[in-house]
Amino acid sequence: MRFASLVPAKFVRRVNRFLCMVQLGNKETLAYIRNTGRLKELLIEGSPVYLKEKDTGKYKYEVLLTETNRGFLVCLDSQIAPRLYAETLTQQHVIYEPRINGSRLDLLVGRYIIEVKSVNLVKDHTALFPDAPTKRGTKHIHILINAYPKFVPKMVFVVQREDAKVFSPNAETDPVFAQMLKRFAHLGYEVKAYNCFVSLEEIKLKEEIEVIL
């Protein structure tokens, strides 16, 4: 997935779940964040961020990337994770945001109903999800399990940075989600994880990484 030209800035502070203040040249301006996670390990005062210009909405800019203190770029747009995974499903018909039992999930590919989660948090090369408690994430696992046998459930975690070598559920932050994911796997359903190559020009899946539950 290619990016349009990005605008460099500095992160100042988080205003709420969807907005932050950034330093752009000599002035501060509000920018949209398409990610409801806490991101406290990534959005640190003074850290480099890269903005994309928005064509619609109240705010001109959206924070697309940030940079870690080790120089790794991290994509913060949680909504692109399903598309990144779908790009790898060549020669297959992909239906986006199918409704299953009254709820919207991410992808339907043949009989496979797939929920794709965006991951940003990495500690010691281990990607962790979620970075804040997620009742919605736990609900999605329930829906996937109940979709069988009409559909075959699958969970995919897309780590939108390249320094992750392993994925694990973040049991310290959300033990309920972690237990539900373990149950999902023990029932025999697939749990996959991938890291990403990220540059100022593009993001794409890089390689599958180990899942440790």
PDB file of C-alpha atoms in Angstrom:
ATOM      1  CA  MET A   1       0.000   0.000   0.000  1.00  0.00           C
ATOM      2  CA  ARG A   2       1.498   3.286  -1.129  1.00  0.00           C
ATOM      3  CA  PHE A   3       1.311   6.536   0.809  1.00  0.00           C
ATOM      4  CA  ALA A   4       0.794   9.997  -0.591  1.00  0.00           C
ATOM      5  CA  SER A   5       3.468  12.548   0.322  1.00  0.00           C
ATOM      6  CA  LEU A   6       3.710  12.848   4.124  1.00  0.00           C
ATOM      7  CA  VAL A   7       4.355  15.944   6.232  1.00  0.00           C
ATOM      8  CA  PRO A   8       6.909  15.656   9.094  1.00  0.00           C
ATOM      9  CA  ALA A   9       5.930  17.036  12.500  1.00  0.00           C
ATOM     10  CA  LYS A  10       6.527  16.523  16.231  1.00  0.00           C
ATOM     11  CA  PHE A  11       4.032  15.025  18.654  1.00  0.00           C
ATOM     12  CA  VAL A  12       3.010  17.379  21.466  1.00  0.00           C
ATOM     13  CA  ARG A  13       0.168  15.735  23.400  1.00  0.00           C
ATOM     14  CA  ARG A  14      -2.915  13.557  23.094  1.00  0.00           C
ATOM     15  CA  VAL A  15      -6.126  15.574  23.338  1.00  0.00           C
ATOM     16  CA  ASN A  16      -8.591  12.663  23.337  1.00  0.00           C
ATOM     17  CA  ARG A  17      -9.010   9.228  21.740  1.00  0.00           C
ATOM     18  CA  PHE A  18      -9.164  10.679  18.239  1.00  0.00           C
ATOM     19  CA  LEU A  19      -7.137  13.896  18.373  1.00  0.00           C
ATOM     20  CA  CYS A  20      -3.641  15.028  19.234  1.00  0.00           C
ATOM     21  CA  MET A  21      -1.670  18.251  19.108  1.00  0.00           C
ATOM     22  CA  VAL A  22       1.384  18.299  16.849  1.00  0.00           C
ATOM     23  CA  GLN A  23       4.125  20.849  16.218  1.00  0.00           C
ATOM     24  CA  LEU A  24       4.134  21.679  12.528  1.00  0.00           C
ATOM     25  CA  GLY A  25       6.865  24.160  11.696  1.00  0.00           C
ATOM     26  CA  ASN A  26       6.463  27.107  14.071  1.00  0.00           C
ATOM     27  CA  LYS A  27       2.878  26.407  15.082  1.00  0.00           C
ATOM     28  CA  GLU A  28       0.818  23.801  16.883  1.00  0.00           C
ATOM     29  CA  THR A  29      -2.168  22.231  15.161  1.00  0.00           C
ATOM     30  CA  LEU A  30      -4.697  19.496  15.853  1.00  0.00           C
ATOM     31  CA  ALA A  31      -4.394  16.222  13.961  1.00  0.00           C
ATOM     32  CA  TYR A  32      -6.707  13.231  13.763  1.00  0.00           C
ATOM     33  CA  ILE A  33      -5.600   9.788  15.021  1.00  0.00           C
ATOM     34  CA  ARG A  34      -7.288   6.793  13.397  1.00  0.00           C
ATOM     35  CA  ASN A  35      -6.517   4.589  16.388  1.00  0.00           C
ATOM     36  CA  THR A  36      -8.326   4.337  19.742  1.00  0.00           C
ATOM     37  CA  GLY A  37      -5.469   2.536  21.528  1.00  0.00           C
ATOM     38  CA  ARG A  38      -3.541   4.255  24.303  1.00  0.00           C
ATOM     39  CA  LEU A  39      -0.287   4.382  22.276  1.00  0.00           C
ATOM     40  CA  LYS A  40       1.511   5.791  25.317  1.00  0.00           C
ATOM     41  CA  GLU A  41       4.710   3.929  24.445  1.00  0.00           C
ATOM     42  CA  LEU A  42       4.713   5.494  20.972  1.00  0.00           C
ATOM     43  CA  LEU A  43       3.204   8.962  21.209  1.00  0.00           C
ATOM     44  CA  ILE A  44       5.749  10.672  23.436  1.00  0.00           C
ATOM     45  CA  GLU A  45       6.220  14.425  23.554  1.00  0.00           C
ATOM     46  CA  GLY A  46       8.765  15.426  20.929  1.00  0.00           C
ATOM     47  CA  SER A  47       8.661  12.149  19.017  1.00  0.00           C
ATOM     48  CA  PRO A  48       8.653  12.393  15.203  1.00  0.00           C
ATOM     49  CA  VAL A  49       5.312  11.852  13.483  1.00  0.00           C
ATOM     50  CA  TYR A  50       4.343  11.940   9.831  1.00  0.00           C
ATOM     51  CA  LEU A  51       1.027  13.409   8.740  1.00  0.00           C
ATOM     52  CA  LYS A  52      -1.147  12.849   5.724  1.00  0.00           C
ATOM     53  CA  GLU A  53      -3.407  15.591   4.458  1.00  0.00           C
ATOM     54  CA  LYS A  54      -7.128  14.853   4.669  1.00  0.00           C
ATOM     55  CA  ASP A  55      -9.549  15.786   1.913  1.00  0.00           C
ATOM     56  CA  THR A  56     -12.593  15.761   4.177  1.00  0.00           C
ATOM     57  CA  GLY A  57     -13.448  16.358   7.815  1.00  0.00           C
ATOM     58  CA  LYS A  58     -12.840  19.099  10.323  1.00  0.00           C
ATOM     59  CA  TYR A  59      -9.081  18.610  10.644  1.00  0.00           C
ATOM     60  CA  LYS A  60      -6.581  19.029   7.819  1.00  0.00           C
ATOM     61  CA  TYR A  61      -4.081  16.428   9.021  1.00  0.00           C
ATOM     62  CA  GLU A  62      -4.070  12.853  10.246  1.00  0.00           C
ATOM     63  CA  VAL A  63      -1.167  11.182  12.062  1.00  0.00           C
ATOM     64  CA  LEU A  64      -0.224   8.208   9.900  1.00  0.00           C
ATOM     65  CA  LEU A  65       3.237   7.220  11.167  1.00  0.00           C
ATOM     66  CA  THR A  66       5.378   7.707  14.215  1.00  0.00           C
ATOM     67  CA  GLU A  67       9.018   6.804  14.785  1.00  0.00           C
ATOM     68  CA  THR A  68      10.419   4.872  17.746  1.00  0.00           C
ATOM     69  CA  ASN A  69      13.595   5.846  19.579  1.00  0.00           C
ATOM     70  CA  ARG A  70      15.310   3.010  17.686  1.00  0.00           C
ATOM     71  CA  GLY A  71      14.319   4.469  14.345  1.00  0.00           C
ATOM     72  CA  PHE A  72      11.514   2.069  13.420  1.00  0.00           C
ATOM     73  CA  LEU A  73       8.485   3.547  11.699  1.00  0.00           C
ATOM     74  CA  VAL A  74       5.088   2.499  13.067  1.00  0.00           C
ATOM     75  CA  CYS A  75       1.820   2.930  11.182  1.00  0.00           C
ATOM     76  CA  LEU A  76      -0.985   4.069  13.495  1.00  0.00           C
ATOM     77  CA  ASP A  77      -3.937   3.743  11.104  1.00  0.00           C
ATOM     78  CA  SER A  78      -5.753   0.727  12.551  1.00  0.00           C
ATOM     79  CA  GLN A  79      -8.288   0.654   9.716  1.00  0.00           C
ATOM     80  CA  ILE A  80      -5.822  -0.393   7.024  1.00  0.00           C
ATOM     81  CA  ALA A  81      -4.863  -3.722   8.647  1.00  0.00           C
ATOM     82  CA  PRO A  82      -7.624  -5.740   6.886  1.00  0.00           C
ATOM     83  CA  ARG A  83      -6.609  -4.302   3.510  1.00  0.00           C
ATOM     84  CA  LEU A  84      -2.942  -5.114   4.129  1.00  0.00           C
ATOM     85  CA  TYR A  85      -3.831  -8.736   4.808  1.00  0.00           C
ATOM     86  CA  ALA A  86      -6.295  -8.882   1.907  1.00  0.00           C
ATOM     87  CA  GLU A  87      -3.525  -7.746  -0.474  1.00  0.00           C
ATOM     88  CA  THR A  88      -1.847 -11.122   0.117  1.00  0.00           C
ATOM     89  CA  LEU A  89      -4.966 -13.096  -0.845  1.00  0.00           C
ATOM     90  CA  THR A  90      -4.320 -13.078  -4.575  1.00  0.00           C
ATOM     91  CA  GLN A  91      -6.701 -14.929  -6.885  1.00  0.00           C
ATOM     92  CA  GLN A  92      -9.355 -15.007  -4.155  1.00  0.00           C
ATOM     93  CA  HIS A  93     -12.622 -13.115  -3.929  1.00  0.00           C
ATOM     94  CA  VAL A  94     -12.611 -10.927  -0.810  1.00  0.00           C
ATOM     95  CA  ILE A  95     -15.755  -9.418   0.708  1.00  0.00           C
ATOM     96  CA  TYR A  96     -15.034  -6.529   3.077  1.00  0.00           C
ATOM     97  CA  GLU A  97     -17.003  -5.916   6.284  1.00  0.00           C
ATOM     98  CA  PRO A  98     -19.463  -8.814   5.990  1.00  0.00           C
ATOM     99  CA  ARG A  99     -22.349  -8.931   8.466  1.00  0.00           C
ATOM    100  CA  ILE A 100     -22.414 -12.129  10.499  1.00  0.00           C
ATOM    101  CA  ASN A 101     -25.191 -12.665  13.039  1.00  0.00           C
ATOM    102  CA  GLY A 102     -25.923  -8.942  13.076  1.00  0.00           C
ATOM    103  CA  SER A 103     -22.300  -7.863  13.609  1.00  0.00           C
ATOM    104  CA  ARG A 104     -19.766  -6.518  11.121  1.00  0.00           C
ATOM    105  CA  LEU A 105     -16.455  -8.367  10.844  1.00  0.00           C
ATOM    106  CA  ASP A 106     -13.486  -7.657   8.575  1.00  0.00           C
ATOM    107  CA  LEU A 107     -13.216 -10.146   5.719  1.00  0.00           C
ATOM    108  CA  LEU A 108     -15.109 -13.008   4.123  1.00  0.00           C
ATOM    109  CA  VAL A 109     -13.022 -15.186   1.807  1.00  0.00           C
ATOM    110  CA  GLY A 110     -14.926 -18.237   0.619  1.00  0.00           C
ATOM    111  CA  ARG A 111     -16.096 -19.908   3.835  1.00  0.00           C
ATOM    112  CA  TYR A 112     -13.419 -18.174   5.921  1.00  0.00           C
ATOM    113  CA  ILE A 113     -14.662 -15.377   8.148  1.00  0.00           C
ATOM    114  CA  ILE A 114     -11.594 -13.395   9.218  1.00  0.00           C
ATOM    115  CA  GLU A 115     -11.144 -10.750  11.886  1.00  0.00           C
ATOM    116  CA  VAL A 116      -7.970  -8.680  11.433  1.00  0.00           C
ATOM    117  CA  LYS A 117      -6.528  -6.701  14.342  1.00  0.00           C
ATOM    118  CA  SER A 118      -3.993  -3.894  14.038  1.00  0.00           C
ATOM    119  CA  VAL A 119      -1.065  -4.142  16.477  1.00  0.00           C
ATOM    120  CA  ASN A 120       1.280  -1.273  17.364  1.00  0.00           C
ATOM    121  CA  LEU A 121       2.794  -2.208  20.730  1.00  0.00           C
ATOM    122  CA  VAL A 122       6.085  -4.140  20.708  1.00  0.00           C
ATOM    123  CA  LYS A 123       8.216  -4.931  23.766  1.00  0.00           C
ATOM    124  CA  ASP A 124      11.506  -6.820  23.411  1.00  0.00           C
ATOM    125  CA  HIS A 125      10.524  -7.916  19.885  1.00  0.00           C
ATOM    126  CA  THR A 126       7.179  -9.297  21.137  1.00  0.00           C
ATOM    127  CA  ALA A 127       4.065  -7.721  19.650  1.00  0.00           C
ATOM    128  CA  LEU A 128       1.230  -7.366  22.167  1.00  0.00           C
ATOM    129  CA  PHE A 129      -2.503  -6.845  21.649  1.00  0.00           C
ATOM    130  CA  PRO A 130      -4.418  -5.047  22.981  1.00  0.00           C
ATOM    131  CA  ASP A 131      -2.683  -2.014  24.510  1.00  0.00           C
ATOM    132  CA  ALA A 132      -5.939  -1.136  26.320  1.00  0.00           C
ATOM    133  CA  PRO A 133      -8.834  -3.360  27.482  1.00  0.00           C
ATOM    134  CA  THR A 134     -11.065  -4.270  24.540  1.00  0.00           C
ATOM    135  CA  LYS A 135     -14.563  -5.623  25.139  1.00  0.00           C
ATOM    136  CA  ARG A 136     -15.140  -5.233  21.405  1.00  0.00           C
ATOM    137  CA  GLY A 137     -12.195  -7.512  20.609  1.00  0.00           C
ATOM    138  CA  THR A 138     -13.491 -10.198  22.977  1.00  0.00           C
ATOM    139  CA  LYS A 139     -16.959  -9.894  21.431  1.00  0.00           C
ATOM    140  CA  HIS A 140     -15.494 -10.450  17.971  1.00  0.00           C
ATOM    141  CA  ILE A 141     -13.953 -13.746  19.096  1.00  0.00           C
ATOM    142  CA  HIS A 142     -17.344 -14.871  20.462  1.00  0.00           C
ATOM    143  CA  ILE A 143     -18.948 -14.034  17.118  1.00  0.00           C
ATOM    144  CA  LEU A 144     -16.293 -15.949  15.189  1.00  0.00           C
ATOM    145  CA  ILE A 145     -16.722 -19.056  17.337  1.00  0.00           C
ATOM    146  CA  ASN A 146     -20.501 -18.942  16.964  1.00  0.00           C
ATOM    147  CA  ALA A 147     -20.194 -18.549  13.179  1.00  0.00           C
ATOM    148  CA  TYR A 148     -18.985 -22.146  12.874  1.00  0.00           C
ATOM    149  CA  PRO A 149     -19.920 -24.466  11.109  1.00  0.00           C
ATOM    150  CA  LYS A 150     -21.485 -22.184   8.492  1.00  0.00           C
ATOM    151  CA  PHE A 151     -18.193 -20.283   8.334  1.00  0.00           C
ATOM    152  CA  VAL A 152     -14.604 -21.169   9.250  1.00  0.00           C
ATOM    153  CA  PRO A 153     -13.249 -18.590  11.745  1.00  0.00           C
ATOM    154  CA  LYS A 154      -9.756 -17.106  11.608  1.00  0.00           C
ATOM    155  CA  MET A 155      -7.956 -14.403  13.605  1.00  0.00           C
ATOM    156  CA  VAL A 156      -5.134 -12.379  12.054  1.00  0.00           C
ATOM    157  CA  PHE A 157      -2.922  -9.848  13.848  1.00  0.00           C
ATOM    158  CA  VAL A 158      -1.094  -7.349  11.641  1.00  0.00           C
ATOM    159  CA  VAL A 159       1.829  -5.728  13.467  1.00  0.00           C
ATOM    160  CA  GLN A 160       2.276  -2.419  11.656  1.00  0.00           C
ATOM    161  CA  ARG A 161       6.025  -2.223  12.239  1.00  0.00           C
ATOM    162  CA  GLU A 162       8.922  -4.536  11.391  1.00  0.00           C
ATOM    163  CA  ASP A 163      10.732  -5.098  14.707  1.00  0.00           C
ATOM    164  CA  ALA A 164       8.304  -7.761  15.994  1.00  0.00           C
ATOM    165  CA  LYS A 165       9.461 -11.382  15.928  1.00  0.00           C
ATOM    166  CA  VAL A 166       6.716 -12.928  18.094  1.00  0.00           C
ATOM    167  CA  PHE A 167       3.067 -12.138  18.841  1.00  0.00           C
ATOM    168  CA  SER A 168       1.260 -12.738  22.145  1.00  0.00           C
ATOM    169  CA  PRO A 169      -2.027 -11.525  23.615  1.00  0.00           C
ATOM    170  CA  ASN A 170      -1.478  -8.826  26.229  1.00  0.00           C
ATOM    171  CA  ALA A 171      -2.757 -10.752  29.256  1.00  0.00           C
ATOM    172  CA  GLU A 172      -1.524  -8.107  31.681  1.00  0.00           C
ATOM    173  CA  THR A 173      -3.686  -5.439  30.049  1.00  0.00           C
ATOM    174  CA  ASP A 174      -6.714  -7.574  29.115  1.00  0.00           C
ATOM    175  CA  PRO A 175      -6.746 -11.080  30.647  1.00  0.00           C
ATOM    176  CA  VAL A 176     -10.292 -11.735  29.387  1.00  0.00           C
ATOM    177  CA  PHE A 177      -9.280 -11.172  25.765  1.00  0.00           C
ATOM    178  CA  ALA A 178      -6.149 -13.294  26.245  1.00  0.00           C
ATOM    179  CA  GLN A 179      -8.186 -16.206  27.622  1.00  0.00           C
ATOM    180  CA  MET A 180     -10.736 -15.948  24.818  1.00  0.00           C
ATOM    181  CA  LEU A 181      -7.984 -16.017  22.200  1.00  0.00           C
ATOM    182  CA  LYS A 182      -6.489 -19.124  23.834  1.00  0.00           C
ATOM    183  CA  ARG A 183      -9.920 -20.770  23.808  1.00  0.00           C
ATOM    184  CA  PHE A 184     -10.314 -19.859  20.138  1.00  0.00           C
ATOM    185  CA  ALA A 185      -6.992 -21.534  19.298  1.00  0.00           C
ATOM    186  CA  HIS A 186      -7.717 -24.589  21.474  1.00  0.00           C
ATOM    187  CA  LEU A 187     -10.940 -25.119  19.512  1.00  0.00           C
ATOM    188  CA  GLY A 188      -8.727 -25.618  16.484  1.00  0.00           C
ATOM    189  CA  TYR A 189      -9.172 -22.281  14.731  1.00  0.00           C
ATOM    190  CA  GLU A 190      -6.254 -20.466  13.113  1.00  0.00           C
ATOM    191  CA  VAL A 191      -4.472 -17.544  14.779  1.00  0.00           C
ATOM    192  CA  LYS A 192      -1.888 -15.892  12.521  1.00  0.00           C
ATOM    193  CA  ALA A 193       0.386 -12.867  12.968  1.00  0.00           C
ATOM    194  CA  TYR A 194       2.535 -10.849  10.568  1.00  0.00           C
ATOM    195  CA  ASN A 195       4.920  -7.934  10.857  1.00  0.00           C
ATOM    196  CA  CYS A 196       5.157  -5.185   8.238  1.00  0.00           C
ATOM    197  CA  PHE A 197       7.737  -3.309   6.244  1.00  0.00           C
ATOM    198  CA  VAL A 198       7.055   0.388   6.811  1.00  0.00           C
ATOM    199  CA  SER A 199       8.677   3.342   5.054  1.00  0.00           C
ATOM    200  CA  LEU A 200       7.648   6.920   4.331  1.00  0.00           C
ATOM    201  CA  GLU A 201       6.401   5.702   0.944  1.00  0.00           C
ATOM    202  CA  GLU A 202       4.548   2.466   1.715  1.00  0.00           C
ATOM    203  CA  ILE A 203       3.507  -0.284   4.101  1.00  0.00           C
ATOM    204  CA  LYS A 204       3.187  -3.981   3.284  1.00  0.00           C
ATOM    205  CA  LEU A 205       3.181  -7.315   5.071  1.00  0.00           C
ATOM    206  CA  LYS A 206       6.737  -8.532   5.548  1.00  0.00           C
ATOM    207  CA  GLU A 207       6.642 -12.010   7.078  1.00  0.00           C
ATOM    208  CA  GLU A 208       4.628 -14.314   9.300  1.00  0.00           C
ATOM    209  CA  ILE A 209       5.794 -14.333  12.919  1.00  0.00           C
ATOM    210  CA  GLU A 210       5.382 -16.879  15.701  1.00  0.00           C
ATOM    211  CA  VAL A 211       2.234 -16.786  17.834  1.00  0.00           C
ATOM    212  CA  ILE A 212       2.702 -17.658  21.514  1.00  0.00           C
ATOM    213  CA  LEU A 213      -0.495 -17.974  23.516  1.00  0.00           C
TER     214      LEU A 213
END
